[in-house]
Short mmCIF file of C-alpha atoms in Angstrom, two decimals:
data_model
loop_
_atom_site.label_atom_id
_atom_site.label_comp_id
_atom_site.label_asym_id
_atom_site.label_seq_id
_atom_site.Cartn_x
_atom_site.Cartn_y
_atom_site.Cartn_z
CA MET A 1 -5.60 -14.59 14.25
CA ARG A 2 -7.22 -11.55 15.84
CA ILE A 3 -6.96 -8.14 14.17
CA GLU A 4 -4.53 -6.72 16.71
CA GLU A 5 -2.27 -9.75 16.22
CA ALA A 6 -2.40 -9.37 12.44
CA LEU A 7 -1.58 -5.66 12.76
CA LEU A 8 1.41 -6.48 14.92
CA GLU A 9 2.61 -9.05 12.41
CA ALA A 10 2.26 -6.60 9.51
CA ALA A 11 4.00 -3.65 11.18
CA LEU A 12 6.75 -5.39 13.14
CA PRO A 13 9.24 -6.00 10.28
CA LEU A 14 9.09 -2.31 9.28
CA ALA A 15 9.41 -1.09 12.86
CA ARG A 16 12.81 -2.48 13.69
CA GLY A 17 15.54 0.13 14.01
CA LYS A 18 13.06 2.95 14.63
CA VAL A 19 12.21 4.67 17.91
CA LEU A 20 9.40 6.94 19.03
CA SER A 21 10.89 10.42 19.04
CA ARG A 22 7.71 12.18 20.20
CA VAL A 23 4.44 11.01 21.74
CA PHE A 24 1.33 13.06 22.51
CA ILE A 25 -1.79 11.56 24.11
CA GLY A 26 -4.52 14.16 23.63
CA LEU A 27 -8.15 14.23 24.67
CA GLY A 28 -9.34 13.28 21.20
CA TYR A 29 -6.37 11.76 19.43
CA THR A 30 -2.97 10.24 20.08
CA ALA A 31 -0.05 11.13 17.80
CA VAL A 32 3.34 9.48 17.44
CA LYS A 33 6.37 10.62 15.47
CA LEU A 34 9.10 8.10 14.71
CA SER A 35 12.83 8.63 14.26
CA SER A 36 12.23 7.98 10.54
CA GLY A 37 10.06 11.11 10.39
CA TRP A 38 6.87 9.09 9.92
CA CYS A 39 3.89 10.26 11.95
CA GLY A 40 0.75 8.34 12.88
CA LEU A 41 -2.58 9.14 14.45
CA ALA A 42 -5.16 7.15 16.41
CA TYR A 43 -8.20 7.87 18.51
CA THR A 44 -7.48 8.21 22.23
CA LEU A 45 -9.50 5.43 23.81
CA PHE A 46 -10.35 6.38 27.37
CA GLU A 47 -12.34 3.96 29.49
CA PRO A 48 -12.65 5.29 33.06
CA ARG A 49 -14.24 2.06 34.21
CA CYS A 50 -10.98 0.31 33.35
CA CYS A 51 -8.21 2.64 34.37
CA ASP A 52 -7.53 6.36 34.27
CA TYR A 53 -3.82 6.79 33.69
CA LEU A 54 -0.84 4.95 32.32
CA PRO A 55 1.07 3.00 34.98
CA PRO A 56 4.17 4.82 36.32
CA GLU A 57 6.49 2.23 34.81
CA VAL A 58 5.11 2.68 31.26
CA SER A 59 6.92 5.19 29.05
CA PHE A 60 6.82 5.43 25.26
CA GLN A 61 9.05 8.32 24.23
CA HIS A 62 12.44 7.16 22.90
CA ARG A 63 11.35 3.52 23.07
CA PRO A 64 11.90 1.15 20.13
CA ALA A 65 8.89 1.06 17.84
CA ASP A 66 8.83 -2.73 17.69
CA LEU A 67 8.41 -2.90 21.48
CA VAL A 68 5.69 -0.24 21.49
CA LEU A 69 3.74 -2.15 18.84
CA ARG A 70 3.37 -5.05 21.24
CA HIS A 71 1.05 -2.87 23.29
CA LEU A 72 -1.58 -3.58 20.62
CA LEU A 73 -2.16 -6.69 22.73
CA SER A 74 -2.39 -4.72 26.00
CA ASP A 75 -5.44 -4.60 28.24
CA HIS A 76 -4.89 -0.86 28.81
CA PRO A 77 -6.82 1.33 26.32
CA LEU A 78 -4.25 4.15 26.32
CA GLU A 79 -1.42 1.72 25.61
CA ARG A 80 -3.41 0.38 22.67
CA SER A 81 -3.97 3.93 21.39
CA VAL A 82 -0.23 4.67 21.34
CA ALA A 83 0.48 1.31 19.72
CA LEU A 84 -2.12 1.86 16.97
CA ALA A 85 -0.78 5.36 16.27
CA THR A 86 2.65 3.74 15.95
CA ALA A 87 1.31 1.07 13.59
CA ASN A 88 -0.37 3.76 11.50
CA ALA A 89 2.85 5.78 11.32
CA ILE A 90 4.54 2.71 9.87
CA LEU A 91 1.85 1.15 7.69
CA ASN A 92 0.26 4.32 6.31
CA SER A 93 3.62 5.76 5.22
CA ARG A 94 4.27 2.96 2.73
CA GLU A 95 4.00 3.26 -1.03
CA LEU A 96 0.45 2.05 -1.61
CA PRO A 97 -2.05 2.19 -4.50
CA VAL A 98 -4.25 4.68 -2.66
CA LEU A 99 -7.36 6.22 -4.16
CA GLU A 100 -8.07 9.87 -3.50
CA GLY A 101 -11.48 11.47 -3.36
CA ASP A 102 -14.71 11.09 -1.46
CA VAL A 103 -15.39 7.62 -0.12
CA LEU A 104 -18.96 7.78 -1.45
CA GLU A 105 -17.64 8.12 -5.00
CA LEU A 106 -16.01 4.74 -4.53
CA VAL A 107 -18.89 2.83 -2.93
CA ARG A 108 -21.62 4.50 -5.04
CA PRO A 109 -24.72 4.32 -2.82
CA HIS A 110 -27.96 3.33 -4.55
CA PRO A 111 -31.44 4.70 -3.79
CA GLU A 112 -32.52 1.22 -2.64
CA ASP A 113 -29.57 0.78 -0.26
CA GLN A 114 -30.06 0.09 3.41
CA VAL A 115 -27.03 1.62 5.11
CA ALA A 116 -25.63 0.79 8.54
CA MET A 117 -23.12 3.14 10.14
CA VAL A 118 -21.27 2.11 13.29
CA GLY A 119 -20.12 5.42 14.74
CA HIS A 120 -21.70 8.76 13.87
CA PHE A 121 -19.95 10.41 10.91
CA GLU A 122 -21.97 13.60 10.48
CA PRO A 123 -20.56 14.63 7.06
CA LEU A 124 -21.44 11.19 5.66
CA VAL A 125 -24.86 11.28 7.29
CA ARG A 126 -25.67 14.57 5.57
CA LYS A 127 -24.65 13.18 2.18
CA LEU A 128 -26.34 9.81 2.58
CA SER A 129 -29.62 10.65 4.30
CA LYS A 130 -31.44 11.72 1.11
CA ARG A 131 -29.76 9.24 -1.21
CA VAL A 132 -30.62 5.87 0.32
CA LYS A 133 -33.68 3.96 1.45
CA SER A 134 -32.64 3.54 5.10
CA LEU A 135 -29.82 4.84 7.28
CA TRP A 136 -29.19 3.21 10.64
CA ILE A 137 -26.58 4.86 12.86
CA PHE A 138 -25.27 3.06 15.93
CA GLU A 139 -23.50 4.62 18.89
CA LYS A 140 -22.46 3.68 22.38
CA GLY A 141 -24.90 4.54 25.17
CA GLU A 142 -23.07 7.63 26.41
CA ARG A 143 -23.08 9.08 22.87
CA LEU A 144 -26.70 8.38 22.01
CA GLY A 145 -28.78 11.23 20.66
CA PRO A 146 -31.77 11.87 18.38
CA GLY A 147 -31.83 9.52 15.41
CA LEU A 148 -29.13 7.24 16.82
CA LEU A 149 -29.58 3.58 17.73
CA PRO A 150 -27.91 1.78 20.64
CA GLU A 151 -25.26 -0.76 19.71
CA THR A 152 -27.50 -3.47 21.18
CA GLU A 153 -29.70 -3.04 18.08
CA MET A 154 -26.93 -3.97 15.65
CA PRO A 155 -27.88 -7.67 15.47
CA VAL A 156 -31.31 -6.60 14.19
CA PHE A 157 -30.16 -4.23 11.44
CA LEU A 158 -26.64 -5.18 10.36
CA PRO A 159 -27.70 -8.43 8.63
CA GLN A 160 -30.11 -6.37 6.47
CA ALA A 161 -27.60 -3.71 5.45
CA THR A 162 -26.40 -3.53 1.85
CA LEU A 163 -23.75 -0.90 2.63
CA VAL A 164 -21.85 -0.72 5.93
CA PHE A 165 -19.53 1.92 7.39
CA VAL A 166 -17.60 1.09 10.56
CA THR A 167 -15.45 3.42 12.62
CA SER A 168 -11.88 2.19 13.05
CA VAL A 169 -12.19 2.98 16.76
CA THR A 170 -13.66 -0.53 16.87
CA ILE A 171 -10.11 -1.85 16.41
CA LEU A 172 -9.14 -0.16 19.67
CA ASN A 173 -12.17 -1.25 21.68
CA ARG A 174 -11.96 -4.73 20.16
CA THR A 175 -15.50 -4.90 18.82
CA LEU A 176 -14.73 -4.93 15.08
CA GLU A 177 -14.68 -8.68 14.61
CA ASP A 178 -18.01 -9.12 16.41
CA ILE A 179 -19.53 -6.39 14.24
CA LEU A 180 -18.26 -7.92 11.01
CA GLU A 181 -19.69 -11.31 11.96
CA GLN A 182 -23.16 -9.74 11.80
CA VAL A 183 -22.75 -8.47 8.24
CA ARG A 184 -24.64 -10.74 5.82
CA ARG A 185 -25.50 -9.07 2.53
CA ALA A 186 -23.45 -5.87 2.27
CA ARG A 187 -21.75 -5.35 -1.09
CA GLU A 188 -19.33 -2.86 0.51
CA VAL A 189 -17.97 -2.68 4.05
CA VAL A 190 -15.88 0.42 4.72
CA LEU A 191 -13.55 0.80 7.69
CA LEU A 192 -13.03 4.52 8.14
CA GLY A 193 -11.64 7.28 10.30
CA PRO A 194 -8.21 8.63 11.29
CA SER A 195 -7.41 5.45 13.24
CA THR A 196 -7.64 3.27 10.11
CA PRO A 197 -4.50 1.27 9.29
CA LEU A 198 -3.91 1.21 5.53
CA ALA A 199 -3.06 -2.48 5.64
CA PRO A 200 -5.13 -4.63 3.27
CA GLU A 201 -3.09 -7.67 4.29
CA VAL A 202 -4.61 -7.41 7.77
CA PHE A 203 -8.23 -7.42 6.58
CA GLY A 204 -8.07 -9.82 3.63
CA ASP A 205 -9.89 -12.62 5.46
CA LEU A 206 -12.62 -10.30 6.76
CA PRO A 207 -15.64 -8.80 4.95
CA VAL A 208 -13.96 -5.38 4.66
CA SER A 209 -13.78 -4.07 1.09
CA LEU A 210 -12.40 -0.55 1.54
CA LEU A 211 -10.10 1.21 4.01
CA SER A 212 -10.67 4.96 4.31
CA GLY A 213 -8.03 6.63 6.46
CA VAL A 214 -5.46 9.40 6.58
CA ARG A 215 -1.82 10.13 6.01
CA VAL A 216 -0.02 12.84 7.97
CA LYS A 217 1.28 15.64 5.71
CA ASP A 218 2.56 17.95 8.46
CA PRO A 219 3.78 16.05 11.55
CA GLU A 220 4.59 19.18 13.56
CA LYS A 221 1.12 20.61 13.03
CA ILE A 222 -0.46 17.30 14.03
CA LEU A 223 1.63 17.04 17.19
CA ALA A 224 0.81 20.62 18.17
CA GLY A 225 -2.88 20.12 17.46
CA VAL A 226 -3.12 16.89 19.45
CA ALA A 227 -1.26 18.54 22.35
CA GLU A 228 -3.93 21.27 22.36
CA ALA A 229 -6.81 18.74 22.34
CA LYS A 230 -7.87 19.53 18.78
CA GLY A 231 -10.50 17.34 17.14
CA PHE A 232 -10.52 16.18 13.54
CA ARG A 233 -11.63 19.57 12.20
CA GLY A 234 -8.63 21.17 13.88
CA LEU A 235 -6.24 18.58 12.44
CA LYS A 236 -7.54 17.93 8.93
CA SER A 237 -5.46 20.63 7.20
CA ALA A 238 -2.35 18.61 8.16
CA LEU A 239 -3.84 15.34 6.92
CA GLU A 240 -4.48 13.71 3.56
CA LYS A 241 -7.60 11.58 3.26
CA VAL A 242 -6.95 8.43 1.26
CA ASN A 243 -8.76 5.20 0.41
CA LEU A 244 -7.39 1.75 -0.27
CA ARG A 245 -9.11 -1.34 -1.63
CA VAL A 246 -8.67 -4.56 0.33
#
């Protein structure tokens, strides 16, 4: 079962009877608020080569959450973004044995670690760069910059990595499973970022050991921030960072 199918299966029973009361698709993030009051966030995946806008017949506001979740299987990146935000509103609002604190306190990097990071997380890079033996950071071609490696280099370095961090945007662009297949010797694999579903049942058969995501503390502030194209720094005061073991 693919990850998007497992996510759908996990969220569907909790979605029934709920509707999307508000939907905002911003430049950086997509936010959804449900009739239950739950709010979820996901990266806005925009792929101009595929399609620019949502089709005229597609509308999400006031639609049943269980129907919106089915867009996790869609070919349209924006539909998947709304569906993942909906899944996160549902799954991340549950009572879970979450762990607070910095993700690095949980994975405890060693001086001899060789670290692979899929997606550039600058705060983590600053903390890790002087604490580990090697740090390989992979980005897509349009985001490449000094010190970053193209994603085509992952097959060379990922099998060597002892600690791996992967952006949860890879769920949306459907590259996560291919990335995880290249992990060979990592003692910890962390899926992280605001798009992360706190759903250990989805990742139990995969080499993911820790989920590092967010919960929405202030839905109105999140919706307003997303509507004004705020990035993570502009949203984080309305979020709670949490971690969950798989």
